[in-house]
Amino acid sequence: MVKTVNEKSGVGAINECGICGPVPAKPSVKGGQQQANLFEEAMQQQANTFWIRCDLCNRWYHGKCVNVEEYESALIDEFHCGCCTVTKGPTTMKQVLLDHRYSFEDATQMNKPTQIGTKRFIEEFKKKSESIPLATEEHVITVEDGYKFAETFNRKDVWKQLYLISSVDGLGLQLPEKGFSLKNCVDVVGVNRMVDTIDVYKQHTYQMSFGRFYELFMAKERPRLYNILSLEFSNSKRYANLTYDNQQKYS
């Protein structure tokens, strides 16, 4: 059974990667400030490192060193490192036997009820949603803009109705121009940016590179369904440059 560790969880007993070698040792006082700074930088990089252990030789590896991302670990049955792959064959993946349980590989859960968020749950919910009547004026309040919303919305009242705000004016929001796509977002943030995602069918969170998320999003077939939980990039240098370019374009 595949075993993984993410250093941010506080489990820090692993001190050597089977490919890139040992974790840097803490320098002595005689090492000087430069050595101390290098060690601190290495530890910061290590703080969010994902590790995976070979099920055959029991060596630990950085996920990035063996091209395995954290989200993939939930899909692996047995992980084989490069050396063991040569003699014992490649990594094996879990079989998807169930579409209604988080433990999709466990056939003993066949007769258990459907869990929220699983593929079957979503498909059944989509069918039920077709019979849900459209919202009426009784359920939706339409306002002209953010200023009108501020006038009509009472924060002390129980929020029983939906608000449809026709214009972003007065909301303090800045929306990207029309046509701004996920690919544009990747270009701004970068493919190596790690993002927190949720495997919807399994209802479990994992880290994933933004580039890998984009590949999965654009794939013709999606055996798994992933959502990004949060992505903030308005303070990044790339976004600032993009905003400046747009200002120049329309000035």
mmCIF file of C-alpha atoms in Angstrom:
data_model
loop_
_atom_site.group_PDB
_atom_site.id
_atom_site.type_symbol
_atom_site.label_atom_id
_atom_site.label_comp_id
_atom_site.label_asym_id
_atom_site.label_seq_id
_atom_site.Cartn_x
_atom_site.Cartn_y
_atom_site.Cartn_z
ATOM 1 C CA MET A 1 0.000 0.000 0.000
ATOM 2 C CA VAL A 2 1.388 3.365 -1.007
ATOM 3 C CA LYS A 3 2.628 5.523 1.860
ATOM 4 C CA THR A 4 3.049 9.276 1.632
ATOM 5 C CA VAL A 5 3.987 12.191 3.855
ATOM 6 C CA ASN A 6 3.634 15.924 3.435
ATOM 7 C CA GLU A 7 6.157 17.774 5.579
ATOM 8 C CA LYS A 8 3.665 20.545 6.340
ATOM 9 C CA SER A 9 1.724 17.988 8.391
ATOM 10 C CA GLY A 10 4.535 17.983 10.903
ATOM 11 C CA VAL A 11 5.808 14.471 10.187
ATOM 12 C CA GLY A 12 9.479 15.145 9.694
ATOM 13 C CA ALA A 13 11.360 11.896 10.227
ATOM 14 C CA ILE A 14 12.375 11.551 6.559
ATOM 15 C CA ASN A 15 15.847 12.903 5.916
ATOM 16 C CA GLU A 16 16.920 11.482 2.548
ATOM 17 C CA CYS A 17 15.472 11.301 -0.947
ATOM 18 C CA GLY A 18 16.414 8.269 -3.032
ATOM 19 C CA ILE A 19 17.267 10.540 -5.960
ATOM 20 C CA CYS A 20 18.525 13.925 -4.778
ATOM 21 C CA GLY A 21 20.112 12.702 -1.559
ATOM 22 C CA PRO A 22 19.947 13.746 2.099
ATOM 23 C CA VAL A 23 18.177 16.766 3.505
ATOM 24 C CA PRO A 24 20.760 19.453 4.384
ATOM 25 C CA ALA A 25 22.109 19.107 7.907
ATOM 26 C CA LYS A 26 21.870 22.029 10.288
ATOM 27 C CA PRO A 27 25.198 23.894 10.171
ATOM 28 C CA SER A 28 27.329 24.378 13.247
ATOM 29 C CA VAL A 29 27.826 27.782 14.797
ATOM 30 C CA LYS A 30 31.211 27.909 13.070
ATOM 31 C CA GLY A 31 29.495 27.653 9.699
ATOM 32 C CA GLY A 32 28.734 31.338 9.702
ATOM 33 C CA GLN A 33 25.673 33.329 8.677
ATOM 34 C CA GLN A 34 25.879 32.365 5.003
ATOM 35 C CA GLN A 35 25.585 28.658 5.813
ATOM 36 C CA ALA A 36 22.756 29.399 8.232
ATOM 37 C CA ASN A 37 20.891 31.344 5.542
ATOM 38 C CA LEU A 38 21.312 28.518 3.023
ATOM 39 C CA PHE A 39 20.029 26.010 5.561
ATOM 40 C CA GLU A 40 17.014 28.177 6.397
ATOM 41 C CA GLU A 41 16.199 28.551 2.700
ATOM 42 C CA ALA A 42 16.427 24.777 2.220
ATOM 43 C CA MET A 43 14.129 24.192 5.193
ATOM 44 C CA GLN A 44 11.566 26.633 3.810
ATOM 45 C CA GLN A 45 11.553 24.728 0.531
ATOM 46 C CA GLN A 46 11.204 21.506 2.498
ATOM 47 C CA ALA A 47 8.238 22.808 4.506
ATOM 48 C CA ASN A 48 5.622 21.909 1.885
ATOM 49 C CA THR A 49 7.406 18.952 0.346
ATOM 50 C CA PHE A 50 5.413 15.891 -0.648
ATOM 51 C CA TRP A 51 7.165 12.543 -0.147
ATOM 52 C CA ILE A 52 6.242 9.083 -1.400
ATOM 53 C CA ARG A 53 7.732 5.717 -0.409
ATOM 54 C CA CYS A 54 8.491 2.874 -2.791
ATOM 55 C CA ASP A 55 6.414 -0.143 -1.765
ATOM 56 C CA LEU A 56 9.201 -2.522 -2.771
ATOM 57 C CA CYS A 57 12.508 -1.078 -1.538
ATOM 58 C CA ASN A 58 10.956 1.256 1.095
ATOM 59 C CA ARG A 59 13.060 4.217 -0.006
ATOM 60 C CA TRP A 60 11.483 7.654 0.263
ATOM 61 C CA TYR A 61 11.408 10.130 -2.627
ATOM 62 C CA HIS A 62 10.369 13.709 -3.166
ATOM 63 C CA GLY A 63 7.242 13.598 -5.290
ATOM 64 C CA LYS A 64 8.802 16.055 -7.737
ATOM 65 C CA CYS A 65 11.876 13.817 -8.104
ATOM 66 C CA VAL A 66 9.742 10.888 -9.318
ATOM 67 C CA ASN A 67 7.154 13.033 -11.128
ATOM 68 C CA VAL A 68 4.297 12.149 -8.772
ATOM 69 C CA GLU A 69 2.041 14.865 -7.399
ATOM 70 C CA GLU A 70 0.216 14.651 -4.090
ATOM 71 C CA TYR A 71 -3.240 14.225 -5.621
ATOM 72 C CA GLU A 72 -2.055 11.165 -7.585
ATOM 73 C CA SER A 73 -1.122 9.287 -4.414
ATOM 74 C CA ALA A 74 -4.806 8.579 -3.714
ATOM 75 C CA LEU A 75 -5.038 6.764 -7.053
ATOM 76 C CA ILE A 76 -1.896 4.623 -6.663
ATOM 77 C CA ASP A 77 -2.143 1.076 -5.348
ATOM 78 C CA GLU A 78 1.598 0.305 -5.275
ATOM 79 C CA PHE A 79 4.306 2.841 -6.024
ATOM 80 C CA HIS A 80 7.495 1.511 -7.632
ATOM 81 C CA CYS A 81 10.557 3.716 -7.888
ATOM 82 C CA GLY A 82 12.647 3.794 -11.063
ATOM 83 C CA CYS A 83 15.041 1.058 -9.937
ATOM 84 C CA CYS A 84 12.273 -1.291 -8.804
ATOM 85 C CA THR A 85 10.286 -0.633 -11.973
ATOM 86 C CA VAL A 86 13.131 -2.190 -13.975
ATOM 87 C CA THR A 87 12.995 -5.458 -12.019
ATOM 88 C CA LYS A 88 9.393 -5.659 -10.756
ATOM 89 C CA GLY A 89 7.378 -3.623 -13.240
ATOM 90 C CA PRO A 90 5.739 -0.190 -13.141
ATOM 91 C CA THR A 91 3.600 1.470 -10.493
ATOM 92 C CA THR A 92 0.101 0.007 -10.288
ATOM 93 C CA MET A 93 -3.057 2.067 -9.943
ATOM 94 C CA LYS A 94 -6.165 1.335 -7.903
ATOM 95 C CA GLN A 95 -9.092 -0.115 -9.816
ATOM 96 C CA VAL A 96 -12.226 1.994 -9.841
ATOM 97 C CA LEU A 97 -14.837 -0.546 -8.748
ATOM 98 C CA LEU A 98 -17.435 1.787 -7.236
ATOM 99 C CA ASP A 99 -18.811 5.158 -8.298
ATOM 100 C CA HIS A 100 -20.793 5.867 -5.125
ATOM 101 C CA ARG A 101 -18.166 5.504 -2.372
ATOM 102 C CA TYR A 102 -15.051 7.505 -1.495
ATOM 103 C CA SER A 103 -13.092 4.240 -1.237
ATOM 104 C CA PHE A 104 -13.790 3.473 -4.880
ATOM 105 C CA GLU A 105 -11.445 0.476 -4.895
ATOM 106 C CA ASP A 106 -13.135 -1.361 -1.987
ATOM 107 C CA ALA A 107 -15.661 -3.850 -3.383
ATOM 108 C CA THR A 108 -16.886 -4.701 0.131
ATOM 109 C CA GLN A 109 -18.687 -1.327 0.179
ATOM 110 C CA MET A 110 -20.801 -2.217 -2.846
ATOM 111 C CA ASN A 111 -24.096 -2.274 -0.921
ATOM 112 C CA LYS A 112 -23.433 0.782 1.223
ATOM 113 C CA PRO A 113 -25.372 4.014 0.569
ATOM 114 C CA THR A 114 -24.211 6.683 -1.863
ATOM 115 C CA GLN A 115 -21.859 9.219 -0.312
ATOM 116 C CA ILE A 116 -22.198 12.946 -0.909
ATOM 117 C CA GLY A 117 -20.038 14.254 -3.746
ATOM 118 C CA THR A 118 -19.345 10.931 -5.447
ATOM 119 C CA LYS A 119 -19.871 10.497 -9.172
ATOM 120 C CA ARG A 120 -23.195 8.694 -8.725
ATOM 121 C CA PHE A 121 -24.378 11.345 -6.247
ATOM 122 C CA ILE A 122 -23.639 14.112 -8.755
ATOM 123 C CA GLU A 123 -25.370 12.286 -11.611
ATOM 124 C CA GLU A 124 -28.466 11.639 -9.476
ATOM 125 C CA PHE A 125 -28.490 15.236 -8.259
ATOM 126 C CA LYS A 126 -28.335 16.538 -11.847
ATOM 127 C CA LYS A 127 -31.419 14.482 -12.709
ATOM 128 C CA LYS A 128 -33.280 15.763 -9.659
ATOM 129 C CA SER A 129 -32.266 19.358 -10.363
ATOM 130 C CA GLU A 130 -34.161 19.255 -13.663
ATOM 131 C CA SER A 131 -37.415 19.070 -11.707
ATOM 132 C CA ILE A 132 -36.586 21.992 -9.409
ATOM 133 C CA PRO A 133 -38.753 24.989 -10.404
ATOM 134 C CA LEU A 134 -37.080 28.202 -11.524
ATOM 135 C CA ALA A 135 -36.645 30.948 -8.971
ATOM 136 C CA THR A 136 -39.309 33.645 -8.907
ATOM 137 C CA GLU A 137 -39.359 37.244 -7.704
ATOM 138 C CA GLU A 138 -40.316 35.840 -4.337
ATOM 139 C CA HIS A 139 -36.891 34.221 -4.068
ATOM 140 C CA VAL A 140 -34.695 36.706 -5.963
ATOM 141 C CA ILE A 141 -34.177 40.421 -5.424
ATOM 142 C CA THR A 142 -32.752 42.240 -8.440
ATOM 143 C CA VAL A 143 -30.838 45.461 -7.804
ATOM 144 C CA GLU A 144 -29.173 47.865 -10.213
ATOM 145 C CA ASP A 145 -25.650 47.904 -8.759
ATOM 146 C CA GLY A 146 -23.564 47.598 -5.617
ATOM 147 C CA TYR A 147 -24.734 50.942 -4.288
ATOM 148 C CA LYS A 148 -28.387 49.872 -4.425
ATOM 149 C CA PHE A 149 -27.442 46.549 -2.883
ATOM 150 C CA ALA A 150 -25.829 48.337 0.074
ATOM 151 C CA GLU A 151 -29.013 50.363 0.542
ATOM 152 C CA THR A 152 -31.393 47.397 0.474
ATOM 153 C CA PHE A 153 -29.378 44.671 2.177
ATOM 154 C CA ASN A 154 -29.746 44.513 5.943
ATOM 155 C CA ARG A 155 -26.887 42.552 7.490
ATOM 156 C CA LYS A 156 -28.857 41.991 10.678
ATOM 157 C CA ASP A 157 -31.704 40.192 8.919
ATOM 158 C CA VAL A 158 -31.683 36.503 8.109
ATOM 159 C CA TRP A 159 -30.609 36.086 4.477
ATOM 160 C CA LYS A 160 -33.621 34.318 2.982
ATOM 161 C CA GLN A 161 -33.444 35.593 -0.596
ATOM 162 C CA LEU A 162 -30.908 35.673 -3.402
ATOM 163 C CA TYR A 163 -29.598 38.971 -4.735
ATOM 164 C CA LEU A 164 -29.029 39.492 -8.449
ATOM 165 C CA ILE A 165 -26.804 42.540 -8.933
ATOM 166 C CA SER A 166 -26.883 43.800 -12.512
ATOM 167 C CA SER A 167 -23.678 45.875 -12.387
ATOM 168 C CA VAL A 168 -20.436 45.509 -10.413
ATOM 169 C CA ASP A 169 -20.343 49.266 -9.815
ATOM 170 C CA GLY A 170 -20.185 49.955 -6.108
ATOM 171 C CA LEU A 171 -19.074 46.446 -5.151
ATOM 172 C CA GLY A 172 -15.370 47.227 -5.129
ATOM 173 C CA LEU A 173 -14.690 44.402 -7.587
ATOM 174 C CA GLN A 174 -12.424 44.438 -10.608
ATOM 175 C CA LEU A 175 -13.328 41.828 -13.199
ATOM 176 C CA PRO A 176 -11.011 40.691 -15.992
ATOM 177 C CA GLU A 177 -11.890 41.648 -19.519
ATOM 178 C CA LYS A 178 -14.213 39.410 -21.526
ATOM 179 C CA GLY A 179 -12.502 36.347 -22.903
ATOM 180 C CA PHE A 180 -10.147 35.960 -19.926
ATOM 181 C CA SER A 181 -9.839 32.174 -19.760
ATOM 182 C CA LEU A 182 -8.268 29.537 -17.549
ATOM 183 C CA LYS A 183 -5.311 29.488 -19.950
ATOM 184 C CA ASN A 184 -4.829 33.223 -19.363
ATOM 185 C CA CYS A 185 -4.935 32.527 -15.643
ATOM 186 C CA VAL A 186 -2.228 29.874 -16.019
ATOM 187 C CA ASP A 187 -0.097 32.341 -17.982
ATOM 188 C CA VAL A 188 -0.409 34.867 -15.152
ATOM 189 C CA VAL A 189 0.120 32.511 -12.217
ATOM 190 C CA GLY A 190 2.540 30.030 -13.796
ATOM 191 C CA VAL A 191 2.339 26.263 -14.298
ATOM 192 C CA ASN A 192 4.425 25.481 -11.210
ATOM 193 C CA ARG A 193 2.204 27.326 -8.729
ATOM 194 C CA MET A 194 0.845 24.804 -6.218
ATOM 195 C CA VAL A 195 -2.878 25.122 -5.561
ATOM 196 C CA ASP A 196 -5.196 23.460 -3.060
ATOM 197 C CA THR A 197 -7.718 21.264 -4.839
ATOM 198 C CA ILE A 198 -10.465 18.887 -3.803
ATOM 199 C CA ASP A 199 -11.109 15.515 -5.383
ATOM 200 C CA VAL A 200 -14.880 15.925 -5.593
ATOM 201 C CA TYR A 201 -15.650 12.217 -5.866
ATOM 202 C CA LYS A 202 -13.496 11.406 -2.840
ATOM 203 C CA GLN A 203 -14.144 14.650 -0.905
ATOM 204 C CA HIS A 204 -10.481 14.975 -0.003
ATOM 205 C CA THR A 205 -8.107 17.890 -0.481
ATOM 206 C CA TYR A 206 -4.713 17.678 -2.181
ATOM 207 C CA GLN A 207 -2.096 19.993 -3.564
ATOM 208 C CA MET A 208 -1.629 20.075 -7.315
ATOM 209 C CA SER A 209 0.427 22.190 -9.690
ATOM 210 C CA PHE A 210 -1.667 24.668 -11.627
ATOM 211 C CA GLY A 211 -0.212 23.310 -14.854
ATOM 212 C CA ARG A 212 -1.398 19.781 -14.036
ATOM 213 C CA PHE A 213 -4.835 21.087 -13.071
ATOM 214 C CA TYR A 214 -5.102 22.805 -16.453
ATOM 215 C CA GLU A 215 -4.140 19.581 -18.259
ATOM 216 C CA LEU A 216 -6.815 17.632 -16.377
ATOM 217 C CA PHE A 217 -9.365 20.386 -16.972
ATOM 218 C CA MET A 218 -8.762 20.385 -20.729
ATOM 219 C CA ALA A 219 -8.669 16.586 -21.092
ATOM 220 C CA LYS A 220 -11.406 15.037 -23.234
ATOM 221 C CA GLU A 221 -12.094 12.421 -20.568
ATOM 222 C CA ARG A 222 -12.225 13.211 -16.852
ATOM 223 C CA PRO A 223 -12.145 10.040 -14.750
ATOM 224 C CA ARG A 224 -11.800 12.262 -11.664
ATOM 225 C CA LEU A 225 -13.322 15.649 -10.888
ATOM 226 C CA TYR A 226 -11.146 18.298 -9.218
ATOM 227 C CA ASN A 227 -12.003 21.801 -8.060
ATOM 228 C CA ILE A 228 -9.605 24.524 -6.964
ATOM 229 C CA LEU A 229 -10.511 25.624 -3.452
ATOM 230 C CA SER A 230 -8.858 29.027 -3.567
ATOM 231 C CA LEU A 231 -6.557 30.910 -5.911
ATOM 232 C CA GLU A 232 -5.391 34.427 -5.120
ATOM 233 C CA PHE A 233 -3.026 36.124 -7.546
ATOM 234 C CA SER A 234 -4.065 39.781 -7.628
ATOM 235 C CA ASN A 235 -0.941 40.750 -5.668
ATOM 236 C CA SER A 236 1.468 38.913 -7.951
ATOM 237 C CA LYS A 237 3.969 40.751 -10.141
ATOM 238 C CA ARG A 238 2.655 39.066 -13.295
ATOM 239 C CA TYR A 239 -0.886 40.229 -12.556
ATOM 240 C CA ALA A 240 0.359 43.758 -11.896
ATOM 241 C CA ASN A 241 2.067 43.750 -15.297
ATOM 242 C CA LEU A 242 -1.078 42.394 -16.940
ATOM 243 C CA THR A 243 -3.198 45.087 -15.307
ATOM 244 C CA TYR A 244 -0.719 47.760 -16.406
ATOM 245 C CA ASP A 245 -0.750 46.464 -19.999
ATOM 246 C CA ASN A 246 -4.550 46.577 -20.055
ATOM 247 C CA GLN A 247 -4.535 50.118 -18.697
ATOM 248 C CA GLN A 248 -2.162 51.149 -21.470
ATOM 249 C CA LYS A 249 -4.327 49.382 -24.043
ATOM 250 C CA TYR A 250 -7.479 51.245 -23.089
ATOM 251 C CA SER A 251 -5.974 54.613 -22.115
#
